[in-house]
Coordinates of C-alpha atoms (C1' of nucleotides) in Angstrom, one line a residue:
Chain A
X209 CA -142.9 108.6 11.0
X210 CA -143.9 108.0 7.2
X211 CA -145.5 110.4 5.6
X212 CA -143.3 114.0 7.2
X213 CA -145.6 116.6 5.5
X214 CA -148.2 117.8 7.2
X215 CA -146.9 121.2 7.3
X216 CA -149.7 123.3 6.9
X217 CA -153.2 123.5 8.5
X218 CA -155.1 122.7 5.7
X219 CA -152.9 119.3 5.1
X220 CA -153.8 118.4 8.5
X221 CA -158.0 119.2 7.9
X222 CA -157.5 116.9 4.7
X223 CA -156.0 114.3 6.3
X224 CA -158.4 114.4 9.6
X225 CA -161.0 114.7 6.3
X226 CA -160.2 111.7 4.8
X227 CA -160.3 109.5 8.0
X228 CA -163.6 110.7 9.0
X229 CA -164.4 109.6 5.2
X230 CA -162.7 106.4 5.2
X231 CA -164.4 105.6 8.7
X232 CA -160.9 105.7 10.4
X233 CA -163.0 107.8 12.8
X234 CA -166.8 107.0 12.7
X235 CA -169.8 109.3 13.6
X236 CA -169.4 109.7 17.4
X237 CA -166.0 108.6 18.1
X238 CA -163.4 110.7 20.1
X239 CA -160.2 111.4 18.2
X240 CA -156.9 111.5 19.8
X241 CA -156.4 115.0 21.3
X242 CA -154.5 117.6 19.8
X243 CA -151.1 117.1 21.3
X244 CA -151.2 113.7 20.3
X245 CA -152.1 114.5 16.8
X246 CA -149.5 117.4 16.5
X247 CA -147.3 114.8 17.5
X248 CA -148.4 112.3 14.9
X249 CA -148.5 115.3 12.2
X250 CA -145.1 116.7 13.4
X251 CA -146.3 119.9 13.7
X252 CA -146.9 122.4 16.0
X253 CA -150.3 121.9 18.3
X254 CA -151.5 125.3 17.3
X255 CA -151.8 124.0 13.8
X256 CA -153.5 121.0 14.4
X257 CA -156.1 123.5 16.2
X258 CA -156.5 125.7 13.2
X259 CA -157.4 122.4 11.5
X260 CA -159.9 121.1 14.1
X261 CA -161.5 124.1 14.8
X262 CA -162.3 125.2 11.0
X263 CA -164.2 121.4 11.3
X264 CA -165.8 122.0 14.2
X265 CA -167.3 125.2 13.3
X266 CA -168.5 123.7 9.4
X267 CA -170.4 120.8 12.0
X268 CA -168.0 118.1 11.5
X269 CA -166.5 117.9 14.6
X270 CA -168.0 118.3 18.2
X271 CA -165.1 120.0 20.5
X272 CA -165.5 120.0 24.0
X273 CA -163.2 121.6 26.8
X274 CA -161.6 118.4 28.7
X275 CA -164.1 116.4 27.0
X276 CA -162.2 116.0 23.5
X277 CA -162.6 116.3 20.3
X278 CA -165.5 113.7 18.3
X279 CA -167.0 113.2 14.4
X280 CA -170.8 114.6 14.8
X281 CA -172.6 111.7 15.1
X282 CA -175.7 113.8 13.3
X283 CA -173.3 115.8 10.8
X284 CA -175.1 118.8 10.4
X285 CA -174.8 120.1 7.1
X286 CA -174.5 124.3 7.2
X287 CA -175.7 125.8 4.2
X288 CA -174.7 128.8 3.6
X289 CA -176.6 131.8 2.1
X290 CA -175.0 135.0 0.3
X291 CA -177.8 137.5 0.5
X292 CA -176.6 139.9 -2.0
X293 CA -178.3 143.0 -3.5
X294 CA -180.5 141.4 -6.1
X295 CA -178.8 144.1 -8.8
X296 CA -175.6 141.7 -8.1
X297 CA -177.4 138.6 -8.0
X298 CA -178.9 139.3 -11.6
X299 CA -175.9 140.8 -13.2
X300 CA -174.3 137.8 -11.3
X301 CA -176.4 135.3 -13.8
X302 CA -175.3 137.3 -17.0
X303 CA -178.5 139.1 -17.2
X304 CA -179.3 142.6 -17.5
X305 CA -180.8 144.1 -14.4
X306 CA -183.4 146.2 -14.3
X307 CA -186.0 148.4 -11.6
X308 CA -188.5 149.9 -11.6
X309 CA -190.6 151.7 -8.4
X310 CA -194.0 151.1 -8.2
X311 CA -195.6 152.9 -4.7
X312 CA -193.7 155.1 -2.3
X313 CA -195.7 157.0 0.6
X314 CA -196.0 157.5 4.3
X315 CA -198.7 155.4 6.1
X316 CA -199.7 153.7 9.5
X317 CA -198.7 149.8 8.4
X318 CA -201.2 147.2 9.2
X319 CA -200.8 145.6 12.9
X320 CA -198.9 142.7 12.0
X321 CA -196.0 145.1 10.5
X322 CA -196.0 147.1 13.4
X323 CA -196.2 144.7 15.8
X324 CA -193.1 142.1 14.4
X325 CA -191.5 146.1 13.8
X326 CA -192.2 146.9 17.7
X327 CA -193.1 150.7 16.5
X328 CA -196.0 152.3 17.8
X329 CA -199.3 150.8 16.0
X330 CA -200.4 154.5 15.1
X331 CA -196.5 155.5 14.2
X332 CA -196.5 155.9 10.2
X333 CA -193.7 154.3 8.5
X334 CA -192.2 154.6 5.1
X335 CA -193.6 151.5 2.4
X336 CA -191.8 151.2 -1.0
X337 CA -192.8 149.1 -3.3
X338 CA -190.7 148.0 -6.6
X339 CA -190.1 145.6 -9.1
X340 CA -186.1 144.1 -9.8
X341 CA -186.5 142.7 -13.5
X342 CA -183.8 140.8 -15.2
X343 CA -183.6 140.9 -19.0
X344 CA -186.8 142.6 -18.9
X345 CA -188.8 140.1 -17.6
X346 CA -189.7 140.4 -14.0
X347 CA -187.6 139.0 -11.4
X348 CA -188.9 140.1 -7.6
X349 CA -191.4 142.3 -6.5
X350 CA -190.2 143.7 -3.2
X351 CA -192.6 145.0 -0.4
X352 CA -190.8 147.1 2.3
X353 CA -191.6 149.0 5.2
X354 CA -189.2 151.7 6.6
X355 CA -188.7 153.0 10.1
X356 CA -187.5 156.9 9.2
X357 CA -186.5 156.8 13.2
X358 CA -184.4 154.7 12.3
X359 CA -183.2 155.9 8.5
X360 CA -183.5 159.4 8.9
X361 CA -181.7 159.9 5.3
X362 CA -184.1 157.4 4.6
X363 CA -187.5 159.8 4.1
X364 CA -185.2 162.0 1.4
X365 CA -185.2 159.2 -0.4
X366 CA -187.6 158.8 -4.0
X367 CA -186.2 154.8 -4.9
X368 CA -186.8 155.8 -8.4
X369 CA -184.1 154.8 -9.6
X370 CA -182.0 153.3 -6.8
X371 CA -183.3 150.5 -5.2
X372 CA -184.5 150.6 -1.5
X373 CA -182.6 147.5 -1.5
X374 CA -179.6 149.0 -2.2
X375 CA -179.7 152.3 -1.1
X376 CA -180.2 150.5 2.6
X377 CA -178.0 148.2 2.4
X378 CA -175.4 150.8 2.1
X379 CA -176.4 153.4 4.2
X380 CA -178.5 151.9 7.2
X381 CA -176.4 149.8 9.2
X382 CA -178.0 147.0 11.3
X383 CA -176.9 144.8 14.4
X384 CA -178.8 141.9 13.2
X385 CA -181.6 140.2 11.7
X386 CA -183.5 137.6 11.0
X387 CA -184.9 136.0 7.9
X388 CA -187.3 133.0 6.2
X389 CA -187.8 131.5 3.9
X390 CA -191.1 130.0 2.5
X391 CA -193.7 129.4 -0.3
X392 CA -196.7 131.2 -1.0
X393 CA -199.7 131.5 -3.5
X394 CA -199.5 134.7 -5.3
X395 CA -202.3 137.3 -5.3
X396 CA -204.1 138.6 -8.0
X397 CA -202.2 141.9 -7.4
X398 CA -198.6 139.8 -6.9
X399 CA -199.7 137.8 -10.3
X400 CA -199.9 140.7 -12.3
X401 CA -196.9 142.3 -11.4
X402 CA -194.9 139.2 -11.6
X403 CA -196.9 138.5 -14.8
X404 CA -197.8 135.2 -13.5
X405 CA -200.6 133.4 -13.2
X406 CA -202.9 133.7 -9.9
X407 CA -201.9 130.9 -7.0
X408 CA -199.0 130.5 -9.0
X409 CA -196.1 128.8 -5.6
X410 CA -194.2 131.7 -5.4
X411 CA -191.0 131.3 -3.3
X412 CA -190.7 134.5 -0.3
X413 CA -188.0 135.7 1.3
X414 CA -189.0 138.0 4.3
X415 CA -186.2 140.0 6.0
X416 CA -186.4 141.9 9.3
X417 CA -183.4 143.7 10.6
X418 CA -182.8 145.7 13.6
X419 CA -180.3 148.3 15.1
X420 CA -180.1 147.6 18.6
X421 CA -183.2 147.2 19.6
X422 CA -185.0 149.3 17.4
X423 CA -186.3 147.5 13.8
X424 CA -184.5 149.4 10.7
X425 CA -186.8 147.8 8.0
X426 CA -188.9 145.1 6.8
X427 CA -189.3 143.5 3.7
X428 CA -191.0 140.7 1.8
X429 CA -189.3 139.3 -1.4
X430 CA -191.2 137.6 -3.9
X431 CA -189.8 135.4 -6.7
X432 CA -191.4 134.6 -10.4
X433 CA -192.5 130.4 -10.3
X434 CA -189.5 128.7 -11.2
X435 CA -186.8 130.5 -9.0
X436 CA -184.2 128.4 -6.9
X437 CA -182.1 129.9 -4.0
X438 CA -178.8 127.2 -4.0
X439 CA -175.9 126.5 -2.5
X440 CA -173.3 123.8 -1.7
X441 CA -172.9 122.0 0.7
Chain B
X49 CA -153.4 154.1 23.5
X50 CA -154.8 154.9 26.7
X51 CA -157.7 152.7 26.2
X52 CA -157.4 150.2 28.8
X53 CA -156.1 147.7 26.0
X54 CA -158.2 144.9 24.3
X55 CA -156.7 141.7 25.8
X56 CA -158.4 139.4 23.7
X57 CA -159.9 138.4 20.2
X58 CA -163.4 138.8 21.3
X59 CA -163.0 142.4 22.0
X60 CA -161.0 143.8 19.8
X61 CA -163.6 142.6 17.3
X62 CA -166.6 144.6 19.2
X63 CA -164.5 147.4 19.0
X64 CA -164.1 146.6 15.3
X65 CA -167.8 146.2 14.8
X66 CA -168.5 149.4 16.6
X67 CA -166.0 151.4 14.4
X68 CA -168.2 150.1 11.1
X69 CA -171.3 150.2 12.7
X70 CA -170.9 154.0 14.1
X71 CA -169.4 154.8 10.0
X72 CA -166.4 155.5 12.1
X73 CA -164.9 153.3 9.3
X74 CA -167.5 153.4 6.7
X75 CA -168.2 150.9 3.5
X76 CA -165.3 150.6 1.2
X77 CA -162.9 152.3 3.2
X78 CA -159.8 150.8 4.2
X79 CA -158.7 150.5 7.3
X80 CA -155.6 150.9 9.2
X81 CA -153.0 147.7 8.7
X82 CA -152.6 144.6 11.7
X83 CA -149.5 145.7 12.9
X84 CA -151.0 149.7 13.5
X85 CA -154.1 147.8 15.2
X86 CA -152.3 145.8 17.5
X87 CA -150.4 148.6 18.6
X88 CA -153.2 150.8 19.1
X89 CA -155.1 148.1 21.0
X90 CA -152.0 147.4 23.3
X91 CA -152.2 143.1 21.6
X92 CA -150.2 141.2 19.6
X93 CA -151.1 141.2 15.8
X94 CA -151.9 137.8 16.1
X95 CA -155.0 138.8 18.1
X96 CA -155.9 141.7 15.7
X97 CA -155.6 139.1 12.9
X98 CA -157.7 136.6 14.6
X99 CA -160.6 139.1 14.7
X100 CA -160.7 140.7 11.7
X101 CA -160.5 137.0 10.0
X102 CA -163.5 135.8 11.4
X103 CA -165.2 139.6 10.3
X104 CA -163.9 139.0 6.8
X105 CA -165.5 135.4 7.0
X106 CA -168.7 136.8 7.7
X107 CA -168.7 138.9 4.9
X108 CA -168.5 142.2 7.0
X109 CA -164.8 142.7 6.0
X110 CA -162.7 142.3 2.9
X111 CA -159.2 141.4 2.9
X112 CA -156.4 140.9 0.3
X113 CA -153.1 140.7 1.1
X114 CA -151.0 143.7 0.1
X115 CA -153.9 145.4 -0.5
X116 CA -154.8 145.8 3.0
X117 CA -158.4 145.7 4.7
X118 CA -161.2 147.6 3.8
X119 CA -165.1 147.1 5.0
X120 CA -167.2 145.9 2.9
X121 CA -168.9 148.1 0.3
X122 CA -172.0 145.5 0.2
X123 CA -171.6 143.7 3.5
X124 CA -172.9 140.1 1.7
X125 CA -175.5 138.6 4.6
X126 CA -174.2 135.0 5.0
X127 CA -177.5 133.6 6.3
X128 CA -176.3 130.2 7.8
X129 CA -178.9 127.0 7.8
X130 CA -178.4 124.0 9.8
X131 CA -179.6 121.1 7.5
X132 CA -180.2 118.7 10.3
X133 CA -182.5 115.2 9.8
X134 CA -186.1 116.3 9.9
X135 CA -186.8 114.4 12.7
X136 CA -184.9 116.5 15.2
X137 CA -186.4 119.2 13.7
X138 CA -189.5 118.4 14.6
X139 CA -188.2 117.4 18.1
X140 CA -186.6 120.6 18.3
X141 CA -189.7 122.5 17.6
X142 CA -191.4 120.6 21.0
X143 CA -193.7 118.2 18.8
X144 CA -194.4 114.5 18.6
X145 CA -192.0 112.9 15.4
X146 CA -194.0 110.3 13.6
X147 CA -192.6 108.3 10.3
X148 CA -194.4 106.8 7.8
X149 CA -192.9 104.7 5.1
X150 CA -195.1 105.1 1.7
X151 CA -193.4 103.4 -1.0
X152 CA -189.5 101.5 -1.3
X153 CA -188.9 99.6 -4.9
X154 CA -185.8 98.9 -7.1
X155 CA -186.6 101.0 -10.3
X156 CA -184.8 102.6 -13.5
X157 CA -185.4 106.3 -12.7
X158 CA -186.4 109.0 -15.1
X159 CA -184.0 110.2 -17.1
X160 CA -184.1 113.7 -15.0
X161 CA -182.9 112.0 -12.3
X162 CA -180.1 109.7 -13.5
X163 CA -178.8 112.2 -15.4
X164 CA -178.3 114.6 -12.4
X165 CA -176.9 111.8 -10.8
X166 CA -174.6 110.5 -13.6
X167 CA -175.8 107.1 -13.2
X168 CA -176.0 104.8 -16.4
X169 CA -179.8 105.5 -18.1
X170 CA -180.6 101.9 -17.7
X171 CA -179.2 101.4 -14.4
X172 CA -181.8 100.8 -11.9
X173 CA -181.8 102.3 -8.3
X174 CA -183.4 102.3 -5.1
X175 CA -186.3 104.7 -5.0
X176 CA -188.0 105.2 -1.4
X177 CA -190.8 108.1 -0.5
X178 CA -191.7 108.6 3.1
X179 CA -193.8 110.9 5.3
X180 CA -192.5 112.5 8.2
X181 CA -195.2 113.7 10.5
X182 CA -195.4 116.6 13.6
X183 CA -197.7 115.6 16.0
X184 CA -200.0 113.5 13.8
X185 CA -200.1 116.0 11.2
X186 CA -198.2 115.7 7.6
X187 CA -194.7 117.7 7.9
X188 CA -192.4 116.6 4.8
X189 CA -192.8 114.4 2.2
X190 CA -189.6 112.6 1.0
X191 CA -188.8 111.6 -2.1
X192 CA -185.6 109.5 -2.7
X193 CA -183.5 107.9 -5.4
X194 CA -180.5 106.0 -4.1
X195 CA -177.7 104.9 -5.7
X196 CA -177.0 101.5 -4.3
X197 CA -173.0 101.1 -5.8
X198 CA -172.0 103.9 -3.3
X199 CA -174.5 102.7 -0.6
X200 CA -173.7 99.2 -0.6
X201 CA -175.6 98.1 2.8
X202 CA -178.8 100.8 1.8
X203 CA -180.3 97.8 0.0
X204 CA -180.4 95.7 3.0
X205 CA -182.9 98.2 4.5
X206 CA -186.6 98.2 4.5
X207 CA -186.6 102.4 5.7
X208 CA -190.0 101.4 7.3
X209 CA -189.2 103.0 11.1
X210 CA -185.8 104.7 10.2
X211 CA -186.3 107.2 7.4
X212 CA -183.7 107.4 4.5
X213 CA -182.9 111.0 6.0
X214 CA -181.7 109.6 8.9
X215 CA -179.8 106.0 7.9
X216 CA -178.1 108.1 5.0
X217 CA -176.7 110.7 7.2
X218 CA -175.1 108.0 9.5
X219 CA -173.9 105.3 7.1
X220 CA -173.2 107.0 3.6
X221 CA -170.6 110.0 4.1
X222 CA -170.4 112.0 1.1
X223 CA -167.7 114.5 -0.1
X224 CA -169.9 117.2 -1.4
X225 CA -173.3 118.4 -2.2
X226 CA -175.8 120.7 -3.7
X227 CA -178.7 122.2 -2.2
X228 CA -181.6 124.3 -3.3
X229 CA -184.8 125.9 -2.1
X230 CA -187.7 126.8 -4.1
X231 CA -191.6 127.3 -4.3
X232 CA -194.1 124.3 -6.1
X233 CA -197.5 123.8 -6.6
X234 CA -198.8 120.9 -5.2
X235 CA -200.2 117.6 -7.6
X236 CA -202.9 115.9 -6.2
X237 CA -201.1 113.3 -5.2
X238 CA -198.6 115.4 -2.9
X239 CA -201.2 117.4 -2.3
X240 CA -203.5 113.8 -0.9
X241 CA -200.3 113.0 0.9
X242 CA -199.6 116.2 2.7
X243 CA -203.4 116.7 3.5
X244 CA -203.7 120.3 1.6
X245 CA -205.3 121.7 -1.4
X246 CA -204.1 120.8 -4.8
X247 CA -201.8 123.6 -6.1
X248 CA -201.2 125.0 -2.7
X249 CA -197.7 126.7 -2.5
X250 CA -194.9 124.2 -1.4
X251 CA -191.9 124.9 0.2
X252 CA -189.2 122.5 -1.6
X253 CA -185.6 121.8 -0.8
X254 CA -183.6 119.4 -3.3
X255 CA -180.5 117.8 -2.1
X256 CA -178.2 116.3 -3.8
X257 CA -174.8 114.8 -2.7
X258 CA -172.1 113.1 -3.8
X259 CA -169.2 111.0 -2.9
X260 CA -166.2 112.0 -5.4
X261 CA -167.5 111.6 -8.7
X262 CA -170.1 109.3 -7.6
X263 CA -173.5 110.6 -6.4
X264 CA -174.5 108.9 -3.0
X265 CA -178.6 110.4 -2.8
X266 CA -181.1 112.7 -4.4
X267 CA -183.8 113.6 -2.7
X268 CA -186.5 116.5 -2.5
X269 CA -188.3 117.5 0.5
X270 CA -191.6 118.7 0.2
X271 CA -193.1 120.6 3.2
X272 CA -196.9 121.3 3.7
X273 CA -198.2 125.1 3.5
X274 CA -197.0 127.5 5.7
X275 CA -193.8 125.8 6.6
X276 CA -191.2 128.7 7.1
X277 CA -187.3 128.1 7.1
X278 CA -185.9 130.6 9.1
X279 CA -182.3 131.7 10.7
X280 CA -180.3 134.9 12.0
X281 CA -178.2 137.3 10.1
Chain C
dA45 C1' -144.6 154.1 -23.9
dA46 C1' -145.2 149.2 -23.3
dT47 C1' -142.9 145.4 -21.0
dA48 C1' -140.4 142.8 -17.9
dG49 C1' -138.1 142.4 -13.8
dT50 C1' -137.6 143.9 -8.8
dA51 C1' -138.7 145.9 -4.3
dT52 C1' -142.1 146.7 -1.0
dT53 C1' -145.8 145.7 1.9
dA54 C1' -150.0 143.8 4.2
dT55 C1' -152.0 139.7 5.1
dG56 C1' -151.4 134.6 6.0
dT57 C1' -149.4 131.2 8.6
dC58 C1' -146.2 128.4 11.6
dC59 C1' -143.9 127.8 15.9
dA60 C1' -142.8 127.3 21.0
dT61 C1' -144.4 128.7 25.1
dA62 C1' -147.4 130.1 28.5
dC63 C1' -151.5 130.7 30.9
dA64 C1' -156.9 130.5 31.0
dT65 C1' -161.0 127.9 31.3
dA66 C1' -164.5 124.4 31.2
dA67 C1' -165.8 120.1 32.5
dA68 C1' -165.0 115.4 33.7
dA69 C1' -162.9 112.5 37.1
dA70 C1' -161.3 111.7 41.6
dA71 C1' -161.0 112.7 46.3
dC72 C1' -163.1 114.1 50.3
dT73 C1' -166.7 114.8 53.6
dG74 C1' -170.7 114.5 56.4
Chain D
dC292 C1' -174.2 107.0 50.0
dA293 C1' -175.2 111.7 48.4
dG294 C1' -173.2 116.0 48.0
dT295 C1' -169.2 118.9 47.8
dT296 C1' -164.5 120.2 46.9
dT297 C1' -160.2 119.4 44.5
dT298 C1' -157.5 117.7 40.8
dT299 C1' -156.7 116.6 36.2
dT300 C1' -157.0 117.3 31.5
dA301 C1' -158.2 118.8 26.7
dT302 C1' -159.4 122.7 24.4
dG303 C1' -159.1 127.9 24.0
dT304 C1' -156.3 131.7 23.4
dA305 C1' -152.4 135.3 23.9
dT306 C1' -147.6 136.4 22.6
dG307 C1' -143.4 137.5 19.9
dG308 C1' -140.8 136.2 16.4
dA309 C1' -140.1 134.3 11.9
dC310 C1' -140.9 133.3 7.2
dA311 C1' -144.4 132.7 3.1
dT312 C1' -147.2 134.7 -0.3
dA313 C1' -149.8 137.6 -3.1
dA314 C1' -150.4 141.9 -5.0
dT315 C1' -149.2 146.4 -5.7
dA316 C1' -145.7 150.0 -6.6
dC317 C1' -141.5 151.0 -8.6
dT318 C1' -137.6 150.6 -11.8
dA319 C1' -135.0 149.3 -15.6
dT320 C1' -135.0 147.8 -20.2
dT321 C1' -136.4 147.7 -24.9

DNA sequence: AATAGTATTATGTCCATACATAAAAAACTG
DNA sequence: CAGTTTTTTATGTATGGACATAATACTATT
């Protein structure tokens, strides 16, 4: 009709954008269906899909088979998280990265590792124990235990100078995982390393992953006071 | 060829997975191009493309054009988190949601604050903190600057039984945002409101969102000890 | 040998068409 | 009327073909 160029799929989310943000179409209302729109658009229906899916999967749209297509009425927002390797994450900043391994050594974890691990409570594991610094000052302390049933490279490992970290990342694939993330007051021990002061809020990130059904590795991350984890939305 | 071809999407992408997980095709290597896929899998490259996209959106596979498709050397973990209104959080978790207004005035904000939001230094906005409670028990405490020329109708409100989190999320639409997570210590007075210690470790998520060049709402979330944020890889 | 222009190539996307599938609505049945 | 079956409908996806685009590889020019 008026306006003949809607001849991509991302002309066709801006657009369907723009009306969701000029309250065309408001928080819970149906939108005309996708032949309708392709119609409108003068494209192709498989476009105006492209479009509506991308939406509905960034939580701005709720899709439903026969039901239609309708603005969230509770727009969730989805942040989303790059976990890198903290060596990129620091370089990332400009800084200059640093490690340094504190412990490494076989031993029967406490309970509440081997239980959340589902290895056998008397199994011995693998737990490193290392500091990433960035620009010489220190930037995480990392806490990990290591199922070599898992990793069998893993125990020919010394994580002097590579991080566990790393090294796993690349050469332990997992099926999934989960993570959290949460505050905690450090420790004497945690205060000292992170040269901080005691029951200083320090933020954790604690990592679990598995390989099928069997856990790979588990690991606490501890940032120095003052870190932020962000994102846009 | 033999293999009793991969009709769809879905399928083609397990097999995909299994290749990288079983180092078939290991970190950093390339792999073979769409149209070889699609033949091998008996599908049209259409269906290999569809797969492989949503792999390279989840970090596990990266793709340039020309350049081909290769997995990725340091498969980024794209933790997703739903940002949903607190209160169906709490719902979601099985408990009672209770809200409690604490404070709502008109008031020039420090200068930390309008000059993250690019408001005028002088110019005064609405400022409301809230508690949200889980079965009787403090959860968050919200604290909120609003900018009333974008949220026009937000002075009408008294936020006593809706929260801010909520109202916003239905009536002010905004463009764009930044989020961030980190670890505090607790004042007395968020400790007083929150019910914990003073200088207990709290988990805080800042939110800031804007609508074009205008920002809409700042706000940080302050959740009592022990609160965990937590998703799937 | 450095530079600019050209060819090649793998991914990115659009299209028309067809069929699949989930779920709501309507029709049917006891 | 409640419960069950059938129809309808909007989204979901597969296909082959075509062209677009970005980035590398190659070639010609200076």
């Amino acid at each position: 009709m008026n306006n003949p160029s809607f001849r991509n799929w991302q002309s066709v989310q801006e657009e369907v954008l723009r009306r969701i943000h000029a309250r065309v179409w408001k928080p819970g209302d149906l939108i005309p269906n996708e032949v309708d729109l392709a119609l409108e658009f003068g494209c192709a229906r498989t476009t105006v899909n492209r479009a509506l899916r991308s939406l509905a999967e960034s939580g701005l749209l709720d899709r439903r088979r026969k039901a239609g297509t309708r603005v969230a009425a509770q727009p969730v927002a989805k942040a989303t998280l790059d976990i890198t390797v903290i060596r990129m994450e620091v370089e990332g900043r400009g800084q200059k990265y640093g490690y340094q391994r504190i412990e490494r050594r076989e031993a029967v974890p406490p309970l509440a590792i081997s239980g959340s691990m589902k290895t056998h409570a008397t199994r011995s594991l693998l737990h490193v124990r290392a500091l990433h610094m960035a620009d010489d000052t220190p930037y995480a302390f990392e806490d990990r235990w290591i199922n070599p049933e898992v990793v069998r490279d893993g125990l020919a490992e010394s994580y002097e100078t590579v991080s566990a970290n790393e090294w796993l990342l690349k050469h332990a694939p997992y099926t999934h995982g989960e993570i959290a993330f949460s505050a905690i007051s450090a420790t004497s021990e945690e205060a000292k390393v992170l040269c901080c002061h005691q029951n200083s809020a320090l933020f954790a990130i604690d990592r679990l992953t598995w390989d099928g059904a069997s856990a790979v590795t588990k690991v606490r991350l501890l940032f120095g006071p003052g870190h932020q984890l962000r994102t846009n939305l």
